[in-house]
mmCIF file of C-alpha atoms and ligand atoms in Angstrom:
data_model
loop_
_atom_site.group_PDB
_atom_site.id
_atom_site.type_symbol
_atom_site.label_atom_id
_atom_site.label_comp_id
_atom_site.label_asym_id
_atom_site.label_seq_id
_atom_site.Cartn_x
_atom_site.Cartn_y
_atom_site.Cartn_z
ATOM 1 C CA SER P 10 -2.395 -20.811 -2.805
ATOM 2 C CA VAL P 11 -3.833 -18.236 -0.408
ATOM 3 C CA LEU P 12 -1.487 -15.339 0.428
ATOM 4 C CA ILE P 13 -3.621 -13.344 2.845
ATOM 5 C CA GLU P 14 -7.036 -13.953 4.342
ATOM 6 C CA ALA P 15 -9.332 -11.936 6.580
ATOM 7 C CA LYS P 16 -11.795 -14.032 8.592
ATOM 8 C CA ASN P 17 -14.853 -12.342 10.103
ATOM 9 C CA VAL P 18 -13.071 -9.095 10.849
ATOM 10 C CA SER P 19 -14.999 -6.456 12.774
ATOM 11 C CA LYS P 20 -13.853 -3.008 13.844
ATOM 12 C CA ARG P 21 -15.469 -0.037 15.542
ATOM 13 C CA TYR P 22 -14.210 3.432 16.355
ATOM 14 C CA ARG P 23 -15.263 5.891 18.974
ATOM 15 C CA ASN P 24 -15.966 9.485 18.012
ATOM 16 C CA GLY P 25 -13.905 11.351 20.580
ATOM 17 C CA LEU P 26 -13.139 10.196 24.105
ATOM 18 C CA ALA P 27 -16.685 9.751 25.331
ATOM 19 C CA GLY P 28 -18.473 9.603 21.978
ATOM 20 C CA GLU P 29 -20.669 6.959 20.439
ATOM 21 C CA TRP P 30 -19.106 3.815 19.043
ATOM 22 C CA GLN P 31 -19.337 3.621 15.259
ATOM 23 C CA GLN P 32 -19.271 0.198 13.628
ATOM 24 C CA ILE P 33 -16.793 0.444 10.717
ATOM 25 C CA LEU P 34 -16.296 -3.171 9.610
ATOM 26 C CA THR P 35 -18.765 -5.992 10.180
ATOM 27 C CA ASN P 36 -17.735 -9.637 9.713
ATOM 28 C CA VAL P 37 -15.475 -8.942 6.756
ATOM 29 C CA SER P 38 -14.013 -12.035 5.117
ATOM 30 C CA MET P 39 -11.850 -11.932 1.998
ATOM 31 C CA MET P 40 -8.757 -13.502 0.530
ATOM 32 C CA VAL P 41 -6.004 -12.873 -1.991
ATOM 33 C CA HIS P 42 -4.198 -15.677 -3.824
ATOM 34 C CA ASP P 43 -0.573 -15.610 -4.984
ATOM 35 C CA GLY P 44 -0.145 -13.332 -7.969
ATOM 36 C CA GLU P 45 -3.706 -12.044 -7.860
ATOM 37 C CA THR P 46 -4.908 -8.436 -8.090
ATOM 38 C CA VAL P 47 -8.038 -8.090 -6.000
ATOM 39 C CA GLY P 48 -10.116 -4.931 -6.250
ATOM 40 C CA ILE P 49 -12.187 -3.392 -3.472
ATOM 41 C CA CYS P 50 -14.779 -0.830 -4.507
ATOM 42 C CA GLY P 51 -17.177 1.182 -2.422
ATOM 43 C CA PRO P 52 -18.194 4.728 -1.583
ATOM 44 C CA SER P 53 -16.040 7.092 0.443
ATOM 45 C CA GLY P 54 -16.192 6.400 4.170
ATOM 46 C CA CYS P 55 -17.398 2.787 3.886
ATOM 47 C CA GLY P 56 -14.308 1.322 5.581
ATOM 48 C CA LYS P 57 -11.895 0.446 2.758
ATOM 49 C CA SER P 58 -8.854 2.186 4.252
ATOM 50 C CA THR P 59 -9.599 0.785 7.683
ATOM 51 C CA LEU P 60 -9.602 -2.723 6.213
ATOM 52 C CA SER P 61 -6.306 -2.044 4.416
ATOM 53 C CA ARG P 62 -4.607 -0.821 7.620
ATOM 54 C CA ILE P 63 -5.792 -3.947 9.413
ATOM 55 C CA LEU P 64 -4.564 -6.214 6.602
ATOM 56 C CA ALA P 65 -1.174 -4.449 6.699
ATOM 57 C CA GLY P 66 -0.900 -4.983 10.447
ATOM 58 C CA LEU P 67 -1.003 -1.257 11.234
ATOM 59 C CA GLU P 68 -4.167 -1.720 13.286
ATOM 60 C CA GLU P 69 -5.756 -4.544 15.237
ATOM 61 C CA PRO P 70 -9.253 -5.800 14.472
ATOM 62 C CA ASP P 71 -11.687 -5.975 17.423
ATOM 63 C CA LYS P 72 -12.821 -9.401 16.270
ATOM 64 C CA GLY P 73 -11.705 -11.853 13.624
ATOM 65 C CA GLU P 74 -8.384 -13.003 12.258
ATOM 66 C CA ILE P 75 -5.838 -12.022 9.629
ATOM 67 C CA TRP P 76 -3.813 -14.904 8.235
ATOM 68 C CA PHE P 77 -0.706 -14.357 6.113
ATOM 69 C CA ARG P 78 -0.023 -17.785 4.634
ATOM 70 C CA THR P 79 0.187 -19.955 7.771
ATOM 71 C CA ILE P 80 0.842 -17.086 10.169
ATOM 72 C CA LEU P 81 -1.902 -15.636 12.359
ATOM 73 C CA LEU P 82 -0.955 -11.948 12.554
ATOM 74 C CA SER P 83 -2.378 -11.324 16.023
ATOM 75 C CA SER P 84 -0.271 -14.090 17.545
ATOM 76 C CA VAL P 85 3.207 -13.105 16.324
ATOM 77 C CA ASP P 86 5.986 -11.472 18.338
ATOM 78 C CA ASN P 87 7.438 -8.042 17.514
ATOM 79 C CA LYS P 88 10.289 -9.364 15.412
ATOM 80 C CA ILE P 89 7.972 -11.296 13.107
ATOM 81 C CA ARG P 90 5.517 -8.398 13.100
ATOM 82 C CA LYS P 91 8.241 -6.108 11.734
ATOM 83 C CA GLU P 92 9.046 -8.635 9.053
ATOM 84 C CA MET P 93 5.373 -8.871 8.130
ATOM 85 C CA ARG P 94 5.177 -5.077 7.816
ATOM 86 C CA ARG P 95 7.849 -5.253 5.147
ATOM 87 C CA LYS P 96 6.004 -7.987 3.284
ATOM 88 C CA ILE P 97 2.716 -6.096 3.208
ATOM 89 C CA GLN P 98 3.031 -2.462 2.144
ATOM 90 C CA ILE P 99 0.507 0.259 1.389
ATOM 91 C CA LEU P 100 0.881 2.694 -1.502
ATOM 92 C CA PHE P 101 -1.135 5.720 -0.454
ATOM 93 C CA GLN P 102 -3.028 8.278 -2.496
ATOM 94 C CA ASP P 103 -0.760 11.230 -1.704
ATOM 95 C CA PRO P 104 2.764 9.882 -1.259
ATOM 96 C CA GLY P 105 4.357 13.320 -1.712
ATOM 97 C CA SER P 106 3.191 14.317 1.741
ATOM 98 C CA SER P 107 5.190 11.505 3.351
ATOM 99 C CA PHE P 108 8.554 12.948 2.237
ATOM 100 C CA ASN P 109 10.213 15.415 4.603
ATOM 101 C CA PRO P 110 9.486 18.778 2.911
ATOM 102 C CA VAL P 111 12.707 20.511 4.020
ATOM 103 C CA ARG P 112 15.095 17.776 2.899
ATOM 104 C CA LYS P 113 16.183 16.752 -0.547
ATOM 105 C CA LEU P 114 14.705 13.427 -1.584
ATOM 106 C CA ASN P 115 18.036 11.597 -1.409
ATOM 107 C CA VAL P 116 18.167 12.277 2.350
ATOM 108 C CA SER P 117 14.738 10.721 2.852
ATOM 109 C CA MET P 118 15.602 7.790 0.606
ATOM 110 C CA ASN P 119 19.070 7.187 2.087
ATOM 111 C CA ARG P 120 17.538 6.860 5.464
ATOM 112 C CA LEU P 121 15.300 4.145 4.094
ATOM 113 C CA ILE P 122 18.079 2.338 2.297
ATOM 114 C CA ASN P 123 19.940 2.118 5.607
ATOM 115 C CA LEU P 124 16.936 0.668 7.411
ATOM 116 C CA PRO P 125 17.790 -2.343 9.528
ATOM 117 C CA GLY P 126 16.851 -5.465 7.664
ATOM 118 C CA VAL P 127 17.028 -3.833 4.226
ATOM 119 C CA THR P 128 20.266 -5.065 2.722
ATOM 120 C CA LEU P 129 20.003 -3.552 -0.717
ATOM 121 C CA PRO P 130 23.172 -1.856 -2.050
ATOM 122 C CA ARG P 131 22.915 1.665 -3.530
ATOM 123 C CA GLN P 132 23.451 0.202 -6.958
ATOM 124 C CA GLY P 133 20.343 -1.916 -6.442
ATOM 125 C CA PHE P 134 18.343 1.163 -5.681
ATOM 126 C CA SER P 135 19.309 2.824 -8.992
ATOM 127 C CA GLU P 136 17.996 -0.276 -10.671
ATOM 128 C CA ILE P 137 14.699 -0.006 -8.819
ATOM 129 C CA LEU P 138 14.426 3.674 -9.779
ATOM 130 C CA HIS P 139 14.847 2.732 -13.420
ATOM 131 C CA LYS P 140 12.174 0.047 -13.054
ATOM 132 C CA VAL P 141 9.672 2.718 -12.051
ATOM 133 C CA GLY P 142 10.769 5.060 -14.851
ATOM 134 C CA LEU P 143 12.845 7.500 -12.800
ATOM 135 C CA HIS P 144 16.469 8.641 -12.982
ATOM 136 C CA GLU P 145 18.767 9.157 -9.952
ATOM 137 C CA GLU P 146 18.772 12.883 -10.746
ATOM 138 C CA ILE P 147 15.342 13.146 -9.143
ATOM 139 C CA LEU P 148 16.860 12.435 -5.724
ATOM 140 C CA SER P 149 18.676 15.782 -5.770
ATOM 141 C CA ARG P 150 15.328 17.608 -5.712
ATOM 142 C CA TYR P 151 13.053 18.702 -2.884
ATOM 143 C CA PRO P 152 9.619 17.063 -2.554
ATOM 144 C CA HIS P 153 7.823 20.168 -3.878
ATOM 145 C CA GLU P 154 9.931 20.017 -7.035
ATOM 146 C CA ILE P 155 8.472 16.773 -8.318
ATOM 147 C CA SER P 156 5.091 16.098 -9.873
ATOM 148 C CA GLY P 157 2.355 13.913 -8.436
ATOM 149 C CA GLY P 158 3.168 11.164 -10.912
ATOM 150 C CA GLN P 159 6.848 11.259 -9.988
ATOM 151 C CA ALA P 160 6.011 11.174 -6.280
ATOM 152 C CA GLN P 161 3.885 8.072 -6.871
ATOM 153 C CA ARG P 162 6.728 6.413 -8.820
ATOM 154 C CA LEU P 163 9.204 7.235 -6.049
ATOM 155 C CA ALA P 164 6.841 5.883 -3.393
ATOM 156 C CA LEU P 165 6.569 2.667 -5.403
ATOM 157 C CA ALA P 166 10.383 2.447 -5.623
ATOM 158 C CA ARG P 167 10.600 2.894 -1.873
ATOM 159 C CA ILE P 168 8.103 0.076 -1.385
ATOM 160 C CA LEU P 169 9.913 -2.239 -3.827
ATOM 161 C CA LEU P 170 13.097 -1.831 -1.734
ATOM 162 C CA THR P 171 11.635 -4.088 0.936
ATOM 163 C CA LYS P 172 10.601 -6.767 -1.567
ATOM 164 C CA PRO P 173 6.962 -6.956 -0.492
ATOM 165 C CA GLU P 174 4.735 -9.930 -1.266
ATOM 166 C CA LEU P 175 1.565 -7.839 -1.155
ATOM 167 C CA ILE P 176 1.081 -4.175 -2.024
ATOM 168 C CA ILE P 177 -2.174 -2.532 -1.046
ATOM 169 C CA LEU P 178 -2.849 0.258 -3.526
ATOM 170 C CA ASP P 179 -5.134 2.695 -1.699
ATOM 171 C CA GLU P 180 -6.627 5.013 -4.339
ATOM 172 C CA PRO P 181 -3.213 5.062 -6.043
ATOM 173 C CA THR P 182 -4.174 7.441 -8.866
ATOM 174 C CA SER P 183 -7.020 9.505 -7.430
ATOM 175 C CA GLY P 184 -4.990 12.700 -7.053
ATOM 176 C CA LEU P 185 -3.438 12.545 -10.527
ATOM 177 C CA ASP P 186 -4.299 13.984 -13.940
ATOM 178 C CA ILE P 187 -6.113 11.516 -16.213
ATOM 179 C CA SER P 188 -3.117 11.001 -18.550
ATOM 180 C CA VAL P 189 -0.767 10.409 -15.602
ATOM 181 C CA GLN P 190 -3.290 7.997 -14.025
ATOM 182 C CA ALA P 191 -3.076 5.706 -17.032
ATOM 183 C CA GLN P 192 0.745 5.755 -16.952
ATOM 184 C CA ILE P 193 0.838 4.827 -13.286
ATOM 185 C CA LEU P 194 -1.699 2.013 -13.683
ATOM 186 C CA ARG P 195 0.283 0.558 -16.596
ATOM 187 C CA LEU P 196 3.477 0.836 -14.547
ATOM 188 C CA LEU P 197 1.861 -0.973 -11.613
ATOM 189 C CA LYS P 198 0.778 -3.809 -13.925
ATOM 190 C CA GLU P 199 4.264 -4.054 -15.442
ATOM 191 C CA VAL P 200 5.982 -4.087 -12.071
ATOM 192 C CA LYS P 201 3.711 -6.816 -10.782
ATOM 193 C CA LYS P 202 4.443 -8.969 -13.787
ATOM 194 C CA ARG P 203 8.201 -8.680 -13.152
ATOM 195 C CA GLU P 204 8.318 -9.008 -9.376
ATOM 196 C CA LYS P 205 6.526 -11.871 -7.644
ATOM 197 C CA MET P 206 3.702 -10.027 -5.920
ATOM 198 C CA SER P 207 0.012 -9.685 -5.334
ATOM 199 C CA TYR P 208 -2.048 -6.499 -5.199
ATOM 200 C CA ILE P 209 -5.125 -5.297 -3.432
ATOM 201 C CA ILE P 210 -6.402 -2.183 -5.154
ATOM 202 C CA ILE P 211 -8.868 0.122 -3.459
ATOM 203 C CA SER P 212 -10.712 2.590 -5.633
ATOM 204 C CA HIS P 213 -14.042 4.338 -6.000
ATOM 205 C CA ASP P 214 -13.449 4.344 -9.784
ATOM 206 C CA SER P 215 -14.941 1.289 -11.486
ATOM 207 C CA ASP P 216 -12.894 1.856 -14.678
ATOM 208 C CA VAL P 217 -9.659 1.742 -12.680
ATOM 209 C CA LEU P 218 -10.792 -1.420 -10.885
ATOM 210 C CA SER P 219 -11.897 -3.301 -13.978
ATOM 211 C CA PHE P 220 -8.632 -2.370 -15.760
ATOM 212 C CA MET P 221 -6.505 -3.654 -12.887
ATOM 213 C CA SER P 222 -8.357 -6.453 -11.092
ATOM 214 C CA ASP P 223 -8.694 -10.199 -11.519
ATOM 215 C CA ARG P 224 -11.573 -10.168 -9.039
ATOM 216 C CA ILE P 225 -13.545 -7.411 -7.291
ATOM 217 C CA TYR P 226 -15.176 -7.222 -3.857
ATOM 218 C CA SER P 227 -17.636 -4.474 -3.178
ATOM 219 C CA MET P 228 -17.951 -2.866 0.220
ATOM 220 C CA GLU P 229 -21.014 -1.168 1.588
ATOM 221 C CA ASN P 230 -21.437 0.061 5.149
ATOM 222 C CA GLY P 231 -18.441 -1.960 6.307
ATOM 223 C CA ALA P 232 -19.575 -5.279 4.827
ATOM 224 C CA LEU P 233 -18.085 -7.035 1.802
ATOM 225 C CA SER P 234 -19.877 -8.907 -0.937
HETATM 226 P P1 LIG G 307 -12.896 4.633 3.109
HETATM 227 O O1 LIG G 307 -11.462 4.236 2.961
HETATM 228 O O2 LIG G 307 -13.842 3.645 2.509
HETATM 229 O O3 LIG G 307 -13.165 6.029 2.635
HETATM 230 P P2 LIG G 307 -12.287 4.681 5.944
HETATM 231 O O4 LIG G 307 -11.884 3.323 6.325
HETATM 232 O O5 LIG G 307 -11.229 5.719 5.739
HETATM 233 O O6 LIG G 307 -13.243 4.616 4.667
HETATM 234 O O7 LIG G 307 -13.275 5.266 7.040
HETATM 235 C C1 LIG G 307 -14.444 4.579 7.461
HETATM 236 C C2 LIG G 307 -15.094 5.333 8.614
HETATM 237 O O8 LIG G 307 -14.262 5.212 9.758
HETATM 238 C C3 LIG G 307 -15.263 6.825 8.384
HETATM 239 O O9 LIG G 307 -16.527 7.180 8.915
HETATM 240 C C4 LIG G 307 -14.154 7.439 9.176
HETATM 241 O O10 LIG G 307 -14.533 8.720 9.622
HETATM 242 C C5 LIG G 307 -13.983 6.476 10.317
HETATM 243 N N1 LIG G 307 -12.596 6.409 10.857
HETATM 244 C C6 LIG G 307 -11.505 6.031 10.154
HETATM 245 N N2 LIG G 307 -10.410 6.037 10.947
HETATM 246 C C7 LIG G 307 -10.820 6.419 12.182
HETATM 247 C C8 LIG G 307 -10.173 6.609 13.460
HETATM 248 N N3 LIG G 307 -8.857 6.368 13.604
HETATM 249 N N4 LIG G 307 -10.927 7.006 14.511
HETATM 250 C C9 LIG G 307 -12.254 7.211 14.366
HETATM 251 N N5 LIG G 307 -12.921 7.055 13.205
HETATM 252 C C10 LIG G 307 -12.234 6.667 12.127
HETATM 253 P P1 LIG G 308 4.448 13.539 -14.564
HETATM 254 O O1 LIG G 308 3.894 13.137 -15.914
HETATM 255 O O2 LIG G 308 5.751 12.897 -14.268
HETATM 256 O O3 LIG G 308 3.481 13.411 -13.433
HETATM 257 P P2 LIG G 308 3.846 16.371 -14.823
HETATM 258 O O4 LIG G 308 3.279 16.478 -16.220
HETATM 259 O O5 LIG G 308 2.894 16.482 -13.705
HETATM 260 O O6 LIG G 308 4.805 15.090 -14.703
HETATM 261 O O7 LIG G 308 5.001 17.499 -14.655
HETATM 262 C C1 LIG G 308 5.903 17.767 -15.732
HETATM 263 C C2 LIG G 308 7.236 18.259 -15.181
HETATM 264 O O8 LIG G 308 7.049 19.389 -14.325
HETATM 265 C C3 LIG G 308 7.924 17.196 -14.354
HETATM 266 O O9 LIG G 308 9.173 16.912 -14.945
HETATM 267 C C4 LIG G 308 8.133 17.801 -12.976
HETATM 268 O O10 LIG G 308 9.468 17.661 -12.557
HETATM 269 C C5 LIG G 308 7.827 19.260 -13.169
HETATM 270 N N1 LIG G 308 7.075 19.728 -11.999
HETATM 271 C C6 LIG G 308 5.837 19.362 -11.633
HETATM 272 N N2 LIG G 308 5.471 19.982 -10.503
HETATM 273 C C7 LIG G 308 6.504 20.764 -10.149
HETATM 274 C C8 LIG G 308 6.768 21.650 -9.057
HETATM 275 N N3 LIG G 308 5.853 21.867 -8.086
HETATM 276 N N4 LIG G 308 7.962 22.279 -9.007
HETATM 277 C C9 LIG G 308 8.881 22.084 -9.953
HETATM 278 N N5 LIG G 308 8.707 21.247 -10.997
HETATM 279 C C10 LIG G 308 7.550 20.615 -11.102
#
């Protein structure tokens, strides 16, 4: 059945306070079924990240609707909205930059483990680390002491903590060396097979998309086809 659906979503931004309005998304409709990996391709600047922020509930569309199963995202109260934010997570291109640079990684991660609503015991987190191919030892390092591939694995572990139903992979391997890219893509496939999840993967790389996706939308000038 349908997990998430965008119906005629439009969005514009203003360049500066008094600038011109720029139409970013125009009547975008798309859907993702349970267990599916849906690709979105398109050139840089065409609106892919904007769409992913709207799908994840981080931004409101100007027009149109986002449905998550039977829930209309724009109509929910704050409590449900928070819950939805845990169910739909974004894995960004450069996760390393989201860790506090002056703290060891275990401080950043402990804070997350103690998040309200996340009831996972420490032991459970070790298990998740192993699932993404990391060892607890990595948590004793500073963010600048880990590689790009390790940062991406750790970001995935952090996301898996909240047991998401949908992960939006926004250029998940663009900053990585070719050999590391392939490892991360294989890991993402493996993880999806084990957990019950769906993916949206955004990439400008058609090889990455065809390797990962069950179905691909292409975006041009803020419209999907
Ligand atoms: P893509 O992910 O396809 O590269 P984006 O969704 O990041 O595209 O950006 C689409 C367009 O929207 C770009 O022209 C970008 O400059 C503009 N844009 C994105 N976010 C904002 C914002 N918060 N305010 C104004 N313009 C924005
Ligand atoms: P991966 O395949 O996990 O992405 P890399 O080949 O990029 O790893 O890096 C190899 C090793 O070098 C890793 O074990 C990582 O810990 C270490 N490393 C990478 N970048 C840094 C850094 N800036 N400081 C210290 N160690 C690093």
